[in-house]
Structures are given as structure tokens and as C-alpha cells.
Amino acid sequence: MAKLTLGVDIGGTNLRVGVVQDKKVIHEQRFPADFSSICKQHAPAIALQEILRISLSALQQAMKQYPDVNGIGMGFPGFIDPVAGHVVQSPNLPGLRHVDIAGELSRLIGLPVAMENDALVAAFGEFLLLPQAPRSMVYIGLGTGVGGGFIHAAKPYPGDHGIAMEVGHLITEPKGRLCGCGNHGCLEQYAAAPGVSQSYHQATGESLSAQDIAERAAQGGSAALDAYALAGRHLGLAIAHLAKILDPEVVLIGGGMSQAWSYFSPALFRQLHEDSIPVLRDKIDVRVSNSSDQAGIIGAAHLVNH
Ligand SMILES: [Zn+2]
């Protein structure tokens, strides 16, 4: 029997633990875990203990059912030191700095624990789930923010400081909308779900979720289609920049908002064509992901072997 590994995906309000065999999740459990609130309400040392306690209890529950597990991989919402494996900093989990969560859990459980940035882990899972592995792949995940990951030679590429592919903060509109990172005009202010809502609100005065705006786009609503076209233009521009640096075989677009692909992709392809370097024009395979939401768990589980 192929070996079993645990893959952990940490979301905004819950933590999912999957038992992974090869590229399949054979068992999955969800645990409530609002790490962001914990970090906002407690001093860093106490928040860390709480995060460890919740993670440990979730892992132990999974291991009770599957005692043959031989390693654990985790996607974590923060910058991970590529050498030490520490969480250097986490924008959504204030106070956590240079903490060795993977190391602590490994000592407590007695198994190897690997940790990597959650967007990079999702990218790795998406890569593993493709029917044919490309030589290199850029992943862009569209959700409440825009995350990304680069996979080269079948390995996730974290960069020297664990910050590679912070694609959401590429500036695609100089002096544009103020971003949470402190700069103006970052991609995610236009191409993430709240950005689409903002574009729609600016045009109509109405506050709707990106999903509701997609429904209006499906009915041919012009302000809705415009909001998605703006997201597509910004994505096309960002992908043209990325292609000039990385020259990837495949660019895969995933995340919750990728369901609106048919509304933003025409503008994306137009902008990408316009901004591409001629030698690369129309050569990069840009496509939408059709994998389930288990890519993060599968990518995490496969960190253990890398
Ligand atoms: Zn930003």
C-alpha cells in the first residue's frame, strides 16, 4: 500500500486535515480554527500556544484513525523561511514572528512536519493534479486576495526569503487604489473578489459580492461585465510581466473567483496579447483550473517528500 501523509490547509476560520495517498484525499476533516482572531486577541506567545494546541489536537484526531501516517505537510498563511522552515511573518496573523510551528509540532508528534506558504502549497497541489505535468507553471489564485506560486522542475519555488510570487502586490495601476500592503494600485485591488465589488460599486453605487456580480454578468448586466473586464485587464497585464521574467509553460488561474472565468478571460487574453513581448506572444498556455478545493491539502501532503 502506498504511504499515507497528512496534508493541512489553514483557511480563514477553519483548518482542514486530509489523509493523502498518492494524489488522492482518502479522508478529510474540518476543525474550527480562527487563527486571525486568536492573534488579534492574545499576546504573541499565548496566540502561538493556542495555534499549536488547536493544530496538535486536529492532527492527533486524524492520526487516531490513520496511525500509519508517516509525515505531515502544512500550508500556512505567512512567509516561511525557506531554509529554517520558520514562519517569518504573517500579514493576517499579527504578532507571529520567527516562530517554528512546524518544528514544535514535529517534536510533539514525533513525525517530520514540513511547512510552506499556503498559496505556494495550493500552486503545488494544482500542479500535481494536472493530467500532464508542465515543465514550469505559474499559479494565480483569485479569492479574497490574490496569491500565487511558481513551480519549476516539479518543485515549489519559495524564493530566497519565502516571498517569491507575491503576485497580488504587483502594481498594475500606478497611483491606483490603496492596498492593505501600504502601496497603491496592486493587482489584488482589482482582480480579487473585493476589488470586483469595489469596481462595481464605483460604477453603480451598489454593494454586491463578486458572486452576485457574476450572476448579473450572466444576465448581460453591463456594469457587472465591466467590473470583471477590469479584473481581466489587470490580470493580463500582470501575467505579461510575469511571463517576461519566468517564461512559464503554463499559467493556471484558480481560487474561488475563477468560476467567473468566462467573464474576465476575454479581457485577460486581449491585454496579455497586447503587453506580451513579441517572441512570447500567444505562446503561453493560460488556462483555468478545474480541480476541486483539495489542491491545498494534496500540495501540503506532498511537501513531505520534497
Ligand atoms: Zn498591495
mmCIF file of C-alpha atoms and ligand atoms in Angstrom:
data_model
loop_
_atom_site.group_PDB
_atom_site.id
_atom_site.type_symbol
_atom_site.label_atom_id
_atom_site.label_comp_id
_atom_site.label_asym_id
_atom_site.label_seq_id
_atom_site.Cartn_x
_atom_site.Cartn_y
_atom_site.Cartn_z
ATOM 1 C CA MET A 1 0.000 0.000 0.000
ATOM 2 C CA ALA A 2 1.274 3.441 -0.897
ATOM 3 C CA LYS A 3 2.259 5.530 2.105
ATOM 4 C CA LEU A 4 -0.098 7.916 3.847
ATOM 5 C CA THR A 5 0.671 11.553 4.554
ATOM 6 C CA LEU A 6 -1.381 14.260 6.241
ATOM 7 C CA GLY A 7 -1.968 17.494 4.354
ATOM 8 C CA VAL A 8 -3.151 20.540 6.312
ATOM 9 C CA ASP A 9 -4.851 23.540 4.759
ATOM 10 C CA ILE A 10 -5.354 26.533 7.069
ATOM 11 C CA GLY A 11 -8.234 28.744 5.988
ATOM 12 C CA GLY A 12 -9.643 31.940 7.474
ATOM 13 C CA THR A 13 -11.872 30.257 10.044
ATOM 14 C CA ASN A 14 -11.050 26.583 9.858
ATOM 15 C CA LEU A 15 -8.320 24.075 9.468
ATOM 16 C CA ARG A 16 -8.700 21.080 7.152
ATOM 17 C CA VAL A 17 -6.725 17.910 7.646
ATOM 18 C CA GLY A 18 -6.640 15.395 4.799
ATOM 19 C CA VAL A 19 -5.182 11.908 4.730
ATOM 20 C CA VAL A 20 -3.449 11.730 1.365
ATOM 21 C CA GLN A 21 -2.411 8.653 -0.543
ATOM 22 C CA ASP A 22 -0.564 9.456 -3.762
ATOM 23 C CA LYS A 23 -2.681 12.283 -5.257
ATOM 24 C CA LYS A 24 -5.951 11.367 -3.564
ATOM 25 C CA VAL A 25 -7.523 12.615 -0.343
ATOM 26 C CA ILE A 26 -8.928 9.434 1.216
ATOM 27 C CA HIS A 27 -10.267 11.136 4.351
ATOM 28 C CA GLU A 28 -10.861 14.765 5.253
ATOM 29 C CA GLN A 29 -11.859 16.516 8.461
ATOM 30 C CA ARG A 30 -12.539 20.153 9.219
ATOM 31 C CA PHE A 31 -11.818 21.823 12.573
ATOM 32 C CA PRO A 32 -12.827 25.320 13.675
ATOM 33 C CA ALA A 33 -9.643 27.427 13.846
ATOM 34 C CA ASP A 34 -9.790 31.194 13.623
ATOM 35 C CA PHE A 35 -6.068 31.908 13.946
ATOM 36 C CA SER A 36 -6.515 35.506 12.853
ATOM 37 C CA SER A 37 -8.864 36.340 15.779
ATOM 38 C CA ILE A 38 -6.608 34.426 18.180
ATOM 39 C CA CYS A 39 -3.623 36.538 17.101
ATOM 40 C CA LYS A 40 -5.609 39.765 17.423
ATOM 41 C CA GLN A 41 -6.952 38.913 20.894
ATOM 42 C CA HIS A 42 -3.853 37.494 22.583
ATOM 43 C CA ALA A 43 -0.228 38.323 23.179
ATOM 44 C CA PRO A 44 2.022 36.585 20.603
ATOM 45 C CA ALA A 45 3.331 33.905 22.991
ATOM 46 C CA ILE A 46 -0.178 32.897 24.054
ATOM 47 C CA ALA A 47 -1.506 33.034 20.480
ATOM 48 C CA LEU A 48 1.305 30.714 19.408
ATOM 49 C CA GLN A 49 0.472 28.199 22.176
ATOM 50 C CA GLU A 50 -3.181 28.317 21.111
ATOM 51 C CA ILE A 51 -2.303 27.728 17.431
ATOM 52 C CA LEU A 52 -0.096 24.791 18.414
ATOM 53 C CA ARG A 53 -2.784 23.338 20.702
ATOM 54 C CA ILE A 54 -5.509 23.502 18.010
ATOM 55 C CA SER A 55 -3.214 22.122 15.283
ATOM 56 C CA LEU A 56 -1.940 19.317 17.508
ATOM 57 C CA SER A 57 -5.420 18.228 18.529
ATOM 58 C CA ALA A 58 -6.591 18.192 14.869
ATOM 59 C CA LEU A 59 -3.559 16.171 13.771
ATOM 60 C CA GLN A 60 -3.914 13.724 16.649
ATOM 61 C CA GLN A 61 -7.568 13.087 15.778
ATOM 62 C CA ALA A 62 -6.635 12.244 12.189
ATOM 63 C CA MET A 63 -3.756 10.035 13.357
ATOM 64 C CA LYS A 64 -6.016 8.114 15.711
ATOM 65 C CA GLN A 65 -7.925 6.901 12.652
ATOM 66 C CA TYR A 66 -4.833 6.532 10.459
ATOM 67 C CA PRO A 67 -1.900 5.527 12.686
ATOM 68 C CA ASP A 68 0.265 4.612 9.653
ATOM 69 C CA VAL A 69 0.751 8.238 8.598
ATOM 70 C CA ASN A 70 4.467 8.911 8.046
ATOM 71 C CA GLY A 71 4.664 12.666 7.666
ATOM 72 C CA ILE A 72 2.747 15.932 7.761
ATOM 73 C CA GLY A 73 2.750 18.889 5.363
ATOM 74 C CA MET A 74 1.112 22.231 6.095
ATOM 75 C CA GLY A 75 0.179 25.269 4.036
ATOM 76 C CA PHE A 76 0.431 28.321 6.292
ATOM 77 C CA PRO A 77 -0.799 31.868 5.605
ATOM 78 C CA GLY A 78 2.538 33.618 6.041
ATOM 79 C CA PHE A 79 6.100 33.982 4.802
ATOM 80 C CA ILE A 80 8.121 30.857 5.515
ATOM 81 C CA ASP A 81 11.907 30.912 5.786
ATOM 82 C CA PRO A 82 12.996 28.512 3.025
ATOM 83 C CA VAL A 83 15.985 27.207 4.998
ATOM 84 C CA ALA A 84 14.804 27.083 8.610
ATOM 85 C CA GLY A 85 11.114 26.453 7.836
ATOM 86 C CA HIS A 86 10.087 29.111 10.382
ATOM 87 C CA VAL A 87 7.131 31.440 9.958
ATOM 88 C CA VAL A 88 8.960 34.747 9.427
ATOM 89 C CA GLN A 89 5.823 36.888 9.431
ATOM 90 C CA SER A 90 2.152 36.609 8.590
ATOM 91 C CA PRO A 91 0.167 39.620 7.309
ATOM 92 C CA ASN A 92 -3.147 38.208 8.619
ATOM 93 C CA LEU A 93 -1.748 36.810 11.876
ATOM 94 C CA PRO A 94 -0.191 39.820 13.594
ATOM 95 C CA GLY A 95 2.432 39.167 16.259
ATOM 96 C CA LEU A 96 3.741 35.903 14.831
ATOM 97 C CA ARG A 97 7.393 36.468 14.028
ATOM 98 C CA HIS A 98 10.114 33.886 13.555
ATOM 99 C CA VAL A 99 8.148 31.062 15.144
ATOM 100 C CA ASP A 100 8.973 27.451 14.419
ATOM 101 C CA ILE A 101 5.456 25.990 14.267
ATOM 102 C CA ALA A 102 6.491 23.042 12.081
ATOM 103 C CA GLY A 103 9.428 22.211 14.357
ATOM 104 C CA GLU A 104 7.301 22.396 17.525
ATOM 105 C CA LEU A 105 4.609 20.163 16.047
ATOM 106 C CA SER A 106 7.225 17.710 14.817
ATOM 107 C CA ARG A 107 8.708 17.446 18.321
ATOM 108 C CA LEU A 108 5.253 16.961 19.867
ATOM 109 C CA ILE A 109 4.112 14.334 17.354
ATOM 110 C CA GLY A 110 7.365 12.574 16.524
ATOM 111 C CA LEU A 111 6.926 12.788 12.739
ATOM 112 C CA PRO A 112 8.500 15.059 10.101
ATOM 113 C CA VAL A 113 6.429 18.233 9.583
ATOM 114 C CA ALA A 114 7.056 20.402 6.512
ATOM 115 C CA MET A 115 5.554 23.876 6.148
ATOM 116 C CA GLU A 116 5.273 26.219 3.207
ATOM 117 C CA ASN A 117 3.296 29.329 2.266
ATOM 118 C CA ASP A 118 -0.365 28.427 1.619
ATOM 119 C CA ALA A 119 -0.558 29.952 -1.874
ATOM 120 C CA LEU A 120 2.602 28.127 -2.939
ATOM 121 C CA VAL A 121 1.195 24.898 -1.483
ATOM 122 C CA ALA A 122 -2.060 25.410 -3.432
ATOM 123 C CA ALA A 123 0.043 26.008 -6.562
ATOM 124 C CA PHE A 124 1.929 22.775 -5.928
ATOM 125 C CA GLY A 125 -1.315 20.827 -5.455
ATOM 126 C CA GLU A 126 -2.784 22.295 -8.639
ATOM 127 C CA PHE A 127 0.419 21.317 -10.464
ATOM 128 C CA LEU A 128 0.234 17.752 -9.148
ATOM 129 C CA LEU A 129 -3.401 17.442 -10.237
ATOM 130 C CA LEU A 130 -2.784 18.428 -13.862
ATOM 131 C CA PRO A 131 -3.194 15.434 -16.194
ATOM 132 C CA GLN A 132 0.199 16.225 -17.745
ATOM 133 C CA ALA A 133 2.919 17.919 -15.721
ATOM 134 C CA PRO A 134 4.260 21.066 -17.407
ATOM 135 C CA ARG A 135 7.979 21.879 -17.114
ATOM 136 C CA SER A 136 7.108 25.103 -15.319
ATOM 137 C CA MET A 137 3.892 26.603 -14.064
ATOM 138 C CA VAL A 138 2.725 29.876 -12.593
ATOM 139 C CA TYR A 139 -0.378 29.622 -10.452
ATOM 140 C CA ILE A 140 -2.570 32.607 -9.643
ATOM 141 C CA GLY A 141 -5.279 32.057 -7.038
ATOM 142 C CA LEU A 142 -8.156 34.548 -7.026
ATOM 143 C CA GLY A 143 -10.153 34.820 -3.821
ATOM 144 C CA THR A 144 -10.423 37.439 -1.086
ATOM 145 C CA GLY A 145 -6.860 38.303 -2.140
ATOM 146 C CA VAL A 146 -4.621 37.246 -4.998
ATOM 147 C CA GLY A 147 -1.953 34.670 -4.183
ATOM 148 C CA GLY A 148 0.457 32.827 -6.377
ATOM 149 C CA GLY A 149 3.131 30.225 -6.698
ATOM 150 C CA PHE A 150 5.785 29.175 -9.173
ATOM 151 C CA ILE A 151 6.561 25.508 -9.775
ATOM 152 C CA HIS A 152 9.753 24.670 -11.618
ATOM 153 C CA ALA A 153 11.163 21.211 -12.345
ATOM 154 C CA ALA A 154 8.278 19.742 -10.311
ATOM 155 C CA LYS A 155 9.276 21.699 -7.190
ATOM 156 C CA PRO A 156 7.646 24.674 -5.470
ATOM 157 C CA TYR A 157 9.875 27.755 -5.683
ATOM 158 C CA PRO A 158 9.694 29.826 -2.462
ATOM 159 C CA GLY A 159 12.415 32.366 -3.277
ATOM 160 C CA ASP A 160 15.351 33.196 -1.026
ATOM 161 C CA HIS A 161 13.205 34.889 1.640
ATOM 162 C CA GLY A 162 9.997 32.889 1.163
ATOM 163 C CA ILE A 163 8.366 35.785 -0.655
ATOM 164 C CA ALA A 164 8.526 34.749 -4.331
ATOM 165 C CA MET A 165 5.349 35.234 -6.370
ATOM 166 C CA GLU A 166 3.638 37.827 -4.190
ATOM 167 C CA VAL A 167 1.721 38.392 -7.377
ATOM 168 C CA GLY A 168 -1.245 40.112 -5.698
ATOM 169 C CA HIS A 169 1.011 43.051 -4.903
ATOM 170 C CA LEU A 170 2.379 43.631 -8.388
ATOM 171 C CA ILE A 171 1.416 47.209 -9.122
ATOM 172 C CA THR A 172 -0.780 47.181 -12.206
ATOM 173 C CA GLU A 173 -2.211 50.709 -11.766
ATOM 174 C CA PRO A 174 0.387 53.255 -10.598
ATOM 175 C CA LYS A 175 -1.211 55.607 -8.044
ATOM 176 C CA GLY A 176 -4.321 53.390 -8.095
ATOM 177 C CA ARG A 177 -6.440 52.059 -5.236
ATOM 178 C CA LEU A 178 -4.828 51.902 -1.783
ATOM 179 C CA CYS A 179 -3.820 48.345 -0.856
ATOM 180 C CA GLY A 180 -3.558 46.651 2.547
ATOM 181 C CA CYS A 181 0.199 46.328 1.944
ATOM 182 C CA GLY A 182 0.525 50.125 2.035
ATOM 183 C CA ASN A 183 1.151 50.656 -1.676
ATOM 184 C CA HIS A 184 -1.260 51.891 -4.324
ATOM 185 C CA GLY A 185 -2.623 50.089 -7.381
ATOM 186 C CA CYS A 186 -1.791 46.463 -6.521
ATOM 187 C CA LEU A 187 -3.290 43.723 -8.719
ATOM 188 C CA GLU A 188 -5.453 42.355 -5.902
ATOM 189 C CA GLN A 189 -7.265 45.671 -5.532
ATOM 190 C CA TYR A 190 -8.788 44.981 -8.971
ATOM 191 C CA ALA A 191 -8.667 41.221 -9.522
ATOM 192 C CA ALA A 192 -9.636 39.762 -6.117
ATOM 193 C CA ALA A 193 -13.299 39.424 -5.121
ATOM 194 C CA PRO A 194 -13.400 42.648 -3.001
ATOM 195 C CA GLY A 195 -11.766 44.515 -5.909
ATOM 196 C CA VAL A 196 -14.501 43.414 -8.309
ATOM 197 C CA SER A 197 -17.092 44.543 -5.734
ATOM 198 C CA GLN A 198 -15.349 47.904 -5.486
ATOM 199 C CA SER A 199 -15.273 48.372 -9.270
ATOM 200 C CA TYR A 200 -18.987 47.589 -9.417
ATOM 201 C CA HIS A 201 -19.744 49.918 -6.512
ATOM 202 C CA GLN A 202 -17.822 52.777 -8.139
ATOM 203 C CA ALA A 203 -19.897 52.404 -11.307
ATOM 204 C CA THR A 204 -23.333 51.813 -9.784
ATOM 205 C CA GLY A 205 -23.266 52.818 -6.097
ATOM 206 C CA GLU A 206 -24.467 49.296 -5.278
ATOM 207 C CA SER A 207 -22.603 46.984 -2.890
ATOM 208 C CA LEU A 208 -22.688 43.380 -4.136
ATOM 209 C CA SER A 209 -20.474 40.335 -3.651
ATOM 210 C CA ALA A 210 -18.287 39.228 -6.569
ATOM 211 C CA GLN A 211 -20.536 36.172 -6.861
ATOM 212 C CA ASP A 212 -23.697 38.299 -7.176
ATOM 213 C CA ILE A 213 -21.904 40.460 -9.734
ATOM 214 C CA ALA A 214 -21.086 37.289 -11.724
ATOM 215 C CA GLU A 215 -24.807 36.469 -11.717
ATOM 216 C CA ARG A 216 -25.568 39.921 -13.106
ATOM 217 C CA ALA A 217 -22.826 39.413 -15.704
ATOM 218 C CA ALA A 218 -24.518 36.136 -16.709
ATOM 219 C CA GLN A 219 -27.689 38.150 -17.389
ATOM 220 C CA GLY A 220 -25.712 40.575 -19.548
ATOM 221 C CA GLY A 221 -25.517 43.430 -16.996
ATOM 222 C CA SER A 222 -23.026 45.874 -18.481
ATOM 223 C CA ALA A 223 -21.647 47.278 -15.182
ATOM 224 C CA ALA A 224 -21.088 43.694 -13.978
ATOM 225 C CA LEU A 225 -19.335 42.717 -17.207
ATOM 226 C CA ASP A 226 -17.215 45.889 -16.981
ATOM 227 C CA ALA A 227 -16.126 45.104 -13.403
ATOM 228 C CA TYR A 228 -14.959 41.638 -14.491
ATOM 229 C CA ALA A 229 -13.338 43.012 -17.658
ATOM 230 C CA LEU A 230 -11.304 45.405 -15.487
ATOM 231 C CA ALA A 231 -10.163 42.443 -13.345
ATOM 232 C CA GLY A 232 -9.232 40.600 -16.554
ATOM 233 C CA ARG A 233 -7.209 43.548 -17.898
ATOM 234 C CA HIS A 234 -5.185 43.787 -14.694
ATOM 235 C CA LEU A 235 -4.572 40.041 -14.700
ATOM 236 C CA GLY A 236 -3.490 40.101 -18.348
ATOM 237 C CA LEU A 237 -1.019 42.880 -17.613
ATOM 238 C CA ALA A 238 0.381 41.057 -14.561
ATOM 239 C CA ILE A 239 0.740 37.791 -16.499
ATOM 240 C CA ALA A 240 2.584 39.615 -19.315
ATOM 241 C CA HIS A 241 5.068 40.938 -16.723
ATOM 242 C CA LEU A 242 5.454 37.524 -15.085
ATOM 243 C CA ALA A 243 5.985 35.849 -18.463
ATOM 244 C CA LYS A 244 8.857 38.210 -19.247
ATOM 245 C CA ILE A 245 10.563 37.161 -16.014
ATOM 246 C CA LEU A 246 9.716 33.466 -15.728
ATOM 247 C CA ASP A 247 8.694 32.303 -19.236
ATOM 248 C CA PRO A 248 6.434 29.564 -17.851
ATOM 249 C CA GLU A 249 4.906 26.794 -19.943
ATOM 250 C CA VAL A 250 1.520 27.103 -18.191
ATOM 251 C CA VAL A 251 -0.262 29.844 -16.253
ATOM 252 C CA LEU A 252 -3.091 28.359 -14.227
ATOM 253 C CA ILE A 253 -5.840 30.538 -12.769
ATOM 254 C CA GLY A 254 -7.655 29.091 -9.754
ATOM 255 C CA GLY A 255 -9.333 30.080 -6.496
ATOM 256 C CA GLY A 256 -12.997 30.813 -5.799
ATOM 257 C CA MET A 257 -13.272 33.702 -8.230
ATOM 258 C CA SER A 258 -12.002 31.635 -11.160
ATOM 259 C CA GLN A 259 -15.616 30.468 -11.530
ATOM 260 C CA ALA A 260 -16.209 33.814 -13.266
ATOM 261 C CA TRP A 261 -13.513 32.895 -15.838
ATOM 262 C CA SER A 262 -15.836 33.362 -18.816
ATOM 263 C CA TYR A 263 -16.481 36.983 -17.744
ATOM 264 C CA PHE A 264 -12.894 38.106 -17.198
ATOM 265 C CA SER A 265 -10.865 35.870 -19.534
ATOM 266 C CA PRO A 266 -11.605 37.702 -22.836
ATOM 267 C CA ALA A 267 -10.149 40.951 -21.402
ATOM 268 C CA LEU A 268 -7.276 38.982 -19.844
ATOM 269 C CA PHE A 269 -6.274 37.451 -23.185
ATOM 270 C CA ARG A 270 -6.603 40.786 -25.023
ATOM 271 C CA GLN A 271 -4.360 42.594 -22.523
ATOM 272 C CA LEU A 272 -1.871 39.732 -22.364
ATOM 273 C CA HIS A 273 -1.587 39.706 -26.154
ATOM 274 C CA GLU A 274 -1.033 43.481 -26.228
ATOM 275 C CA ASP A 275 1.548 43.599 -23.428
ATOM 276 C CA SER A 276 3.479 40.442 -24.291
ATOM 277 C CA ILE A 277 6.976 40.528 -25.676
ATOM 278 C CA PRO A 278 6.515 39.551 -29.371
ATOM 279 C CA VAL A 279 8.576 36.351 -29.129
ATOM 280 C CA LEU A 280 6.261 35.074 -26.364
ATOM 281 C CA ARG A 281 3.004 36.404 -27.794
ATOM 282 C CA ASP A 282 0.265 33.727 -27.694
ATOM 283 C CA LYS A 283 2.831 31.062 -26.717
ATOM 284 C CA ILE A 284 1.943 30.746 -23.043
ATOM 285 C CA ASP A 285 -0.789 28.313 -22.160
ATOM 286 C CA VAL A 286 -3.095 30.297 -19.853
ATOM 287 C CA ARG A 287 -5.983 28.258 -18.512
ATOM 288 C CA VAL A 288 -8.450 27.984 -15.689
ATOM 289 C CA SER A 289 -8.155 25.286 -13.049
ATOM 290 C CA ASN A 290 -10.884 22.697 -12.838
ATOM 291 C CA SER A 291 -9.571 20.919 -9.772
ATOM 292 C CA SER A 292 -11.588 20.687 -6.573
ATOM 293 C CA ASP A 293 -10.772 22.626 -3.404
ATOM 294 C CA GLN A 294 -8.461 19.796 -2.285
ATOM 295 C CA ALA A 295 -5.385 21.108 -4.127
ATOM 296 C CA GLY A 296 -4.133 22.797 -0.919
ATOM 297 C CA ILE A 297 -4.337 19.543 1.051
ATOM 298 C CA ILE A 298 -2.671 17.476 -1.699
ATOM 299 C CA GLY A 299 0.094 20.055 -2.217
ATOM 300 C CA ALA A 300 0.728 20.180 1.534
ATOM 301 C CA ALA A 301 0.935 16.400 1.855
ATOM 302 C CA HIS A 302 3.470 16.260 -0.977
ATOM 303 C CA LEU A 303 5.781 18.782 0.733
ATOM 304 C CA VAL A 304 6.968 15.939 2.917
ATOM 305 C CA ASN A 305 8.701 14.204 0.015
ATOM 306 C CA HIS A 306 10.435 17.345 -1.259
HETATM 307 ZN ZN ZN B 1 -0.514 45.548 -2.185
#
